[in-house]
Short mmCIF file of C-alpha atoms in Angstrom, two decimals:
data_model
loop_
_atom_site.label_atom_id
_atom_site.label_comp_id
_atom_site.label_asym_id
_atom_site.label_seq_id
_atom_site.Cartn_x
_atom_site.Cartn_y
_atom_site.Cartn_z
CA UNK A 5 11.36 44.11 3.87
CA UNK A 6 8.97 41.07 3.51
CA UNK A 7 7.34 42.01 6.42
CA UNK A 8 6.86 45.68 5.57
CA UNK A 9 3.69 47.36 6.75
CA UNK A 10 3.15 48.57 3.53
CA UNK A 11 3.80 45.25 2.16
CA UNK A 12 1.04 43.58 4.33
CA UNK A 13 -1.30 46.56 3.97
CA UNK A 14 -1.38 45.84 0.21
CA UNK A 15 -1.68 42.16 1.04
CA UNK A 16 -4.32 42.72 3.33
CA UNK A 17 -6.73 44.93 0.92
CA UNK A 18 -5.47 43.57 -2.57
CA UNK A 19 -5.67 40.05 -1.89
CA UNK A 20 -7.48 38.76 0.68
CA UNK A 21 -10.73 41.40 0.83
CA UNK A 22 -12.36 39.26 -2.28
CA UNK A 23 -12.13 36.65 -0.90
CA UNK A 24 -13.56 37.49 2.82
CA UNK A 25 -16.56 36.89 3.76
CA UNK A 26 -16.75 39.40 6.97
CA UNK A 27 -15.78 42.24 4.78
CA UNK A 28 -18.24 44.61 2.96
CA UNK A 29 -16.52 45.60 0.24
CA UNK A 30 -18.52 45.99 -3.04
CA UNK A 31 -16.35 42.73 -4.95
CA UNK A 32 -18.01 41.28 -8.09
CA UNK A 33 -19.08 38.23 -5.51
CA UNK A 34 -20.45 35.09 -7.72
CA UNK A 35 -22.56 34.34 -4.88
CA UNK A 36 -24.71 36.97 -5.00
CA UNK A 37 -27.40 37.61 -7.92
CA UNK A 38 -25.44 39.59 -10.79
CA UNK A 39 -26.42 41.65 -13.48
CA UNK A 40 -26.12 40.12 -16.89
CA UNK A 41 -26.50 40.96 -20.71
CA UNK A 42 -28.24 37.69 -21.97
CA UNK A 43 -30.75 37.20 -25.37
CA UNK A 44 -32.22 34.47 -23.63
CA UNK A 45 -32.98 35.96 -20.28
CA UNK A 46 -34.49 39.43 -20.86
CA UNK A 47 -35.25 40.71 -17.19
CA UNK A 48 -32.10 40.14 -15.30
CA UNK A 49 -31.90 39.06 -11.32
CA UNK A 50 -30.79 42.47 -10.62
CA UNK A 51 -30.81 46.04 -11.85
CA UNK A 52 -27.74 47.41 -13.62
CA UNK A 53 -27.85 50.51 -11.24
CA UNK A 54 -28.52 49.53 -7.58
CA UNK A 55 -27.28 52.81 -6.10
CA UNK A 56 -29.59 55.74 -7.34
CA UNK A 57 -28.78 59.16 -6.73
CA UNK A 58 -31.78 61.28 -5.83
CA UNK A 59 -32.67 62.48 -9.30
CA UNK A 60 -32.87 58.90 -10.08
CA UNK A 61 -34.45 58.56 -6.85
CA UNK A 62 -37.49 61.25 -8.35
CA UNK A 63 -37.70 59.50 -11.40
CA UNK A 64 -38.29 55.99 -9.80
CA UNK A 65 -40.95 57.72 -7.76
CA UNK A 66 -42.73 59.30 -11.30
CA UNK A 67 -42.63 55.89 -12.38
CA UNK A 68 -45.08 54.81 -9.86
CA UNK A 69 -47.82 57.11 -11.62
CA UNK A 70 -49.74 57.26 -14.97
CA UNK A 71 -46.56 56.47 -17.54
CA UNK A 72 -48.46 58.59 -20.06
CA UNK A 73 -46.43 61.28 -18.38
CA UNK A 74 -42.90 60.22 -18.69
CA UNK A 75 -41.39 62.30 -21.43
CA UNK A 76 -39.54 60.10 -24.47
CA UNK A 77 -35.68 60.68 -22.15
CA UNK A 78 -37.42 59.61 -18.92
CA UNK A 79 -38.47 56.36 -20.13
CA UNK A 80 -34.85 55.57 -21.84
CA UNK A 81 -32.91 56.97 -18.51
CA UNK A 82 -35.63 54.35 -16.49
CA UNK A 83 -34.37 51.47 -19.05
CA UNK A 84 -31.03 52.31 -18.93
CA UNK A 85 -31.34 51.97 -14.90
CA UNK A 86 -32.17 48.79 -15.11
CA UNK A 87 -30.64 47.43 -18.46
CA UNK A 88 -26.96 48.07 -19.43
CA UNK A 89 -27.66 47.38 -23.19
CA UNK A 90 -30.17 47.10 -24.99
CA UNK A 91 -31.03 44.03 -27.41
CA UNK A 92 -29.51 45.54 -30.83
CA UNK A 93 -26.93 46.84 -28.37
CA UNK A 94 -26.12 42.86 -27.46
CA UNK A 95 -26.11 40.95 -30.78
CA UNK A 96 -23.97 43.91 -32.21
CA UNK A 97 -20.80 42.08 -33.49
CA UNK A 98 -16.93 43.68 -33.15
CA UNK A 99 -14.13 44.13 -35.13
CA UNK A 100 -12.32 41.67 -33.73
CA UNK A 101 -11.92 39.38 -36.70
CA UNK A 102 -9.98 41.34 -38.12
CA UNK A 103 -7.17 42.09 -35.64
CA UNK A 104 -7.22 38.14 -35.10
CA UNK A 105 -6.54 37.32 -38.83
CA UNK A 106 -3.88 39.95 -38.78
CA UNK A 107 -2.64 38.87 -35.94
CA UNK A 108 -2.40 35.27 -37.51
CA UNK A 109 -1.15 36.34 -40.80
CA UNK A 110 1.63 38.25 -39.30
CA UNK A 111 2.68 34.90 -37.35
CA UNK A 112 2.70 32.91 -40.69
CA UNK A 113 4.85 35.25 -42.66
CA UNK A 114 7.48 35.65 -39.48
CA UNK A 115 7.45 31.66 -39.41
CA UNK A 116 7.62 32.16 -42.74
CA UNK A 117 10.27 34.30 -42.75
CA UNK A 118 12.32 32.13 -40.56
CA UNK A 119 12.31 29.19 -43.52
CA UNK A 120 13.64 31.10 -46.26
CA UNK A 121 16.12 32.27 -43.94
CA UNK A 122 16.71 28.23 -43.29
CA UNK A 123 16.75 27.74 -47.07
CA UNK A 124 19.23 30.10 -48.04
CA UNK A 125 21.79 30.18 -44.55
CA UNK A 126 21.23 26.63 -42.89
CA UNK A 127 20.48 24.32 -45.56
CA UNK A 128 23.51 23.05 -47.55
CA UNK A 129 23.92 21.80 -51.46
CA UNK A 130 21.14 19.38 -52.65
CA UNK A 131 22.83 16.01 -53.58
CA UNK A 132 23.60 15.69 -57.44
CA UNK A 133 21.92 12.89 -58.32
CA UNK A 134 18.67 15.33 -58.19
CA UNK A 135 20.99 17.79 -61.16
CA UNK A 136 18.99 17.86 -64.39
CA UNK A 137 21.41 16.06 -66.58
CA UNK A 138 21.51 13.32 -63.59
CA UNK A 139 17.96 13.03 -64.18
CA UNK A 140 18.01 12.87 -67.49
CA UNK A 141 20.61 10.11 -67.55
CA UNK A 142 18.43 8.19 -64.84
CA UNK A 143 14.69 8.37 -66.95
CA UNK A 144 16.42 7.18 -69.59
CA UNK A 145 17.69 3.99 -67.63
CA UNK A 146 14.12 4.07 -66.43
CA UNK A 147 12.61 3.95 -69.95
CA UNK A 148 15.29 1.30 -71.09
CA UNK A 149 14.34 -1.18 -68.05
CA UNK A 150 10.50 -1.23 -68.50
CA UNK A 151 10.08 0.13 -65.06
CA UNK A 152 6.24 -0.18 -64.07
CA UNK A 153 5.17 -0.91 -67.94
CA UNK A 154 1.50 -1.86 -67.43
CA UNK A 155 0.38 1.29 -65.19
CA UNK A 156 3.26 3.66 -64.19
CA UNK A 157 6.18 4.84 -65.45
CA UNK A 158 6.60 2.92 -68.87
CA UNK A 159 3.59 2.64 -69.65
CA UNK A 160 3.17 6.51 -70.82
CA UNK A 161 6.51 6.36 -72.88
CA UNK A 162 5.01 5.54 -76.75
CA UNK A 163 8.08 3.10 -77.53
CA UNK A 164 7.38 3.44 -81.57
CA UNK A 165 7.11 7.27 -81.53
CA UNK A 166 10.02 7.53 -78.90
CA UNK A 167 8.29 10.10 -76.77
CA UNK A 168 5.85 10.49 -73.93
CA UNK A 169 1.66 9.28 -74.82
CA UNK B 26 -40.52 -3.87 -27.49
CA UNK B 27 -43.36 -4.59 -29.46
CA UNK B 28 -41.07 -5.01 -32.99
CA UNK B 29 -38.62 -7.65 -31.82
CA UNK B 30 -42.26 -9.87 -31.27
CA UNK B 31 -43.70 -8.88 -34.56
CA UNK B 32 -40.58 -10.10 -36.56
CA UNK B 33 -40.59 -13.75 -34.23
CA UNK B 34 -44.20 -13.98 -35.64
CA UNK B 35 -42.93 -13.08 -39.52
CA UNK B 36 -40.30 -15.50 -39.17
CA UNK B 37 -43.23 -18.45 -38.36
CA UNK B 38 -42.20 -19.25 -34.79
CA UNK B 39 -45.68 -20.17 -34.25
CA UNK B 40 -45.50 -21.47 -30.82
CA UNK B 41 -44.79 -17.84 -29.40
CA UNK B 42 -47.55 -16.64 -31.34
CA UNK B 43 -49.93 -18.57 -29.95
CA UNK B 44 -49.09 -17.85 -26.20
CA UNK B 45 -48.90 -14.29 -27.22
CA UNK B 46 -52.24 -13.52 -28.18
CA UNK B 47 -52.41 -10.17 -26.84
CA UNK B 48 -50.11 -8.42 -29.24
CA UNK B 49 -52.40 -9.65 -31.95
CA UNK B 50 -52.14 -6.15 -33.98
CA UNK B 51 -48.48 -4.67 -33.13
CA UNK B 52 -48.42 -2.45 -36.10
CA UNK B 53 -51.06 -0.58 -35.35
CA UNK B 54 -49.88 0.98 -31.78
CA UNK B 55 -46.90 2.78 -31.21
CA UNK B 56 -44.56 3.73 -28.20
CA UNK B 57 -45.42 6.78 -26.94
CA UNK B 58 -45.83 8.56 -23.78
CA UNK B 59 -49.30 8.07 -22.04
CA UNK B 60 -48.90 11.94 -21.08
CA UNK B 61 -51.73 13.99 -21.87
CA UNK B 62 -50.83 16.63 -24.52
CA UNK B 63 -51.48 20.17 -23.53
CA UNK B 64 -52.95 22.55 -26.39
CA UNK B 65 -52.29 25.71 -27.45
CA UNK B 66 -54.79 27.00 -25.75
CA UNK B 67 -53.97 25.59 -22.64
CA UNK B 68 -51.04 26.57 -22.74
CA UNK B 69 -51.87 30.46 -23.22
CA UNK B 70 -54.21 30.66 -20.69
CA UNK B 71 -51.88 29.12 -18.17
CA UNK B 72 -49.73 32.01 -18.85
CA UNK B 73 -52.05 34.28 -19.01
CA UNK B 74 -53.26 32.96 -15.41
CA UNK B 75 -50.34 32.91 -14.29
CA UNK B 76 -49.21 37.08 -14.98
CA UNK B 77 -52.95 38.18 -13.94
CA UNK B 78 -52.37 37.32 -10.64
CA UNK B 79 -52.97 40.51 -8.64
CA UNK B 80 -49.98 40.53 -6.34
CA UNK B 81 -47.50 39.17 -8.37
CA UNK B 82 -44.04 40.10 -7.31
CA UNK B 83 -40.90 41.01 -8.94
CA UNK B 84 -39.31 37.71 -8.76
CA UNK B 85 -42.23 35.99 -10.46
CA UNK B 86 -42.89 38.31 -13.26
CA UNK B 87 -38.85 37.44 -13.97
CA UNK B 88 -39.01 33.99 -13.40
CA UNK B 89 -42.38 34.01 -15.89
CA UNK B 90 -40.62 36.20 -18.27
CA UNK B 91 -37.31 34.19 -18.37
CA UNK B 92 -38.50 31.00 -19.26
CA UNK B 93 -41.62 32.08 -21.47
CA UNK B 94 -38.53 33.31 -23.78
CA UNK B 95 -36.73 29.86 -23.20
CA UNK B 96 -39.49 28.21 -25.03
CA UNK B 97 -39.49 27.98 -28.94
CA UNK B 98 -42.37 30.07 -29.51
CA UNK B 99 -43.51 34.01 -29.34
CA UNK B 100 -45.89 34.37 -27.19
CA UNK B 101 -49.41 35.14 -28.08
CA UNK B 102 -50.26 38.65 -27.53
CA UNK B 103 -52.62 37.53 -24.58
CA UNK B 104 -49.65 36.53 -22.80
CA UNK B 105 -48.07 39.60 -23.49
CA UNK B 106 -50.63 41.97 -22.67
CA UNK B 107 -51.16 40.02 -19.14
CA UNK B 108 -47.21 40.17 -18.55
CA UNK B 109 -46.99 44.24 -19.78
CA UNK B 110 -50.04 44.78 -16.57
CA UNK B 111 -47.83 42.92 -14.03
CA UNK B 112 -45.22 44.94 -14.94
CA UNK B 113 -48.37 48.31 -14.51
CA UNK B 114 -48.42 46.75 -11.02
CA UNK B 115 -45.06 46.52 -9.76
CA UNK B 116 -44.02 50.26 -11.36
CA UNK B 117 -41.95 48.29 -14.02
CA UNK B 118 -41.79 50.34 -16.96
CA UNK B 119 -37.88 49.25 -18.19
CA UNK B 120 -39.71 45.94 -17.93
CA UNK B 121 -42.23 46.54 -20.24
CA UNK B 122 -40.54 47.77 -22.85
CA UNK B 123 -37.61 44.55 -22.60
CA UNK B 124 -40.32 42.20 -22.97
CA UNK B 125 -41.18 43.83 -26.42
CA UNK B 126 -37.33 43.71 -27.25
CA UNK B 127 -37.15 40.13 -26.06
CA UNK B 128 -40.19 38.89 -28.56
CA UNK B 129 -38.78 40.87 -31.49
CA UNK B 130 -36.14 39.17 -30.67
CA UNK B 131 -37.96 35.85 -30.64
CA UNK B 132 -39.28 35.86 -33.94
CA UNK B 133 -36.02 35.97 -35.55
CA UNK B 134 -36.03 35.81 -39.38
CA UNK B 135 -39.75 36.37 -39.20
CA UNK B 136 -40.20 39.51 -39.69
CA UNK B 137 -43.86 39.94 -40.00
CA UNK B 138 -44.59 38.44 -35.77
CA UNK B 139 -43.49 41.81 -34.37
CA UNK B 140 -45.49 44.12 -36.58
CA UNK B 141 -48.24 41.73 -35.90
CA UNK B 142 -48.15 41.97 -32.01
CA UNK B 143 -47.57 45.54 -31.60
CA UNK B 144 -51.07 45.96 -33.78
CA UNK B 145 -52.55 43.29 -31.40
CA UNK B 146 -51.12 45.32 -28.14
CA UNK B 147 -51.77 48.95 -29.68
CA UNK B 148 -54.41 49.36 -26.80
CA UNK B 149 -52.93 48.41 -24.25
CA UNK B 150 -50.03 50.37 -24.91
CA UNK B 151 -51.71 53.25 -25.49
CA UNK B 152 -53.44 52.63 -22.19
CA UNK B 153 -50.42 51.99 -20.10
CA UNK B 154 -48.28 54.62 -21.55
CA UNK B 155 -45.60 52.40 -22.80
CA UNK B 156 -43.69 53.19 -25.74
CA UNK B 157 -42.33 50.68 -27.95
CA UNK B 158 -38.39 50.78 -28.55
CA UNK B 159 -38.89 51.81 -32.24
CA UNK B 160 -40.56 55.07 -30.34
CA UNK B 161 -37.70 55.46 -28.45
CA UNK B 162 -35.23 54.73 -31.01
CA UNK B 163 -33.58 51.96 -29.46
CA UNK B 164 -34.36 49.27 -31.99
CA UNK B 165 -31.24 50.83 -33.98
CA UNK B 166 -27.53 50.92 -32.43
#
């Protein structure tokens, strides 16, 4: 089975061709000049179209002459030959914020989600010194002992009107 | 290195300012290159020079292109109009019309560069034949 023909005929042309040197395959080689949509570099090392078919062919050939006689769709099709997109074309922005921040909001709520779920099924009682009356009890104590009387907690209880300042 | 001696000299160290005689007015000079700045105008006619050559090839006119739009400027519409007749001579019309994208691009917020160079170029467009990409509607997506 490993050693399949079929096996080693996919291995052969799937993996390996890129990476040969010997073989003439048409791979998106970095070596070679590419094509490339860039602001900053407006005539590119190569044309977007290398392989013209004959009409394209003719209209290379008309562009040798006077240009006053290329009609409005000749000139675009000769631009198009060599640029993939034009400059609006490139700074054109996407949608793609969008599905990001969805996809990110959707992540909070499940995490989201999965602490309430925590909360209510995982989490057990909280203790009962933190019960109201507790609490109560223990500000009181608080209040009686002077705790922090110059610039915390005592200090904002008005001991003559017996309430908080 | 002149500004560490100047504050010695402040400070009254006298004896280095006597053996120092030569750096009698370090305020007034400053630390620059010795390179001679080029002007504006050199600098447009070396461009200009260097499209009108007659049998510029494909590479060059690229190479020119490519890093005339590197520099933070729009070129004068002398460059321009030399770089649009290279592009006459090598049969470049796609050319043409991406190096008028490329400066509208250039002048970013400032609206008013384009308008101004396309007035400037008006003849030798008309000459050439080359339509602007506003002509051929491909200034809007």
């Amino acid at each position: 089975m490993l050693t399949s023909r079929a096996l080693v005929r996919g291995l052969k042309s799937g993996f390996w061709r890129p990476l040969s040197s010997t073989s003439s395959v048409q791979a998106a080689h970095v070596k070679v000049p590419q094509y490339n949509n860039r602001l900053d570099t407006p005539l590119s090392d190569v044309p977007f179209v290398r392989n013209l078919n004959s009409e394209q062919r003719q209209l290379k050939e008309k562009e040798k002459g006077p240009w006053t006689k290329l009609t409005k769709e000749e000139k675009i099709a000769l631009y198009r030959l060599t640029h993939e997109l034009t400059y609006p074309e490139m700074r054109r922005g996407s949608s793609e914020w969008k599905t990001v921040l969805g996809g990110v909001f959707i992540f909070l709520g499940f995490s989201g989600m999965l602490v309430w779920w925590q909360r209510i099924f995982v989490f057990g009682e909280v203790p009962h010194t933190l019960s109201d009356e507790w609490v109560e009890k223990q500000t009181q104590r608080m209040i009686d002992m002077r705790i922090n009387p110059v610039g915390g907690f005592a200090y904002h209880w008005d001991y003559v009107k017996k309430q908080w300042k | 290195m002149f500004r560490p001696v100047v504050r010695l000299s402040t400070s009254g160290v006298r004896s280095l300012t006597r053996t120092r005689q030569c750096y009698s007015a370090p305020l007034a000079s400053r630390c620059y290159s010795h390179a001679k700045v080029e002007t504006d105008e050199e600098f447009d006619a070396r461009w200009v020079t260097y499209f009108s050559k007659p049998d510029i090839d494909a590479w060059e006119l690229k190479k020119g292109m490519n890093t005339l739009i590197g520099y933070d400027l729009v070129p004068e519409p002398k460059i321009l109009d030399s770089a649009l007749r290279a592009c006459r001579r090598l049969n470049d019309l796609a050319s043409a019309i991406r190096i008028l994208e490329a400066v509208k691009d250039k002048s970013g917020p400032h609206k008013d560069i384009y308008p101004y160079l396309i007035q400037e170029l008006q003849p030798t467009l008309i000459e050439l034949g080359i339509s602007t990409p506003e002509d051929l509607g491909m200034d809007i997506l």
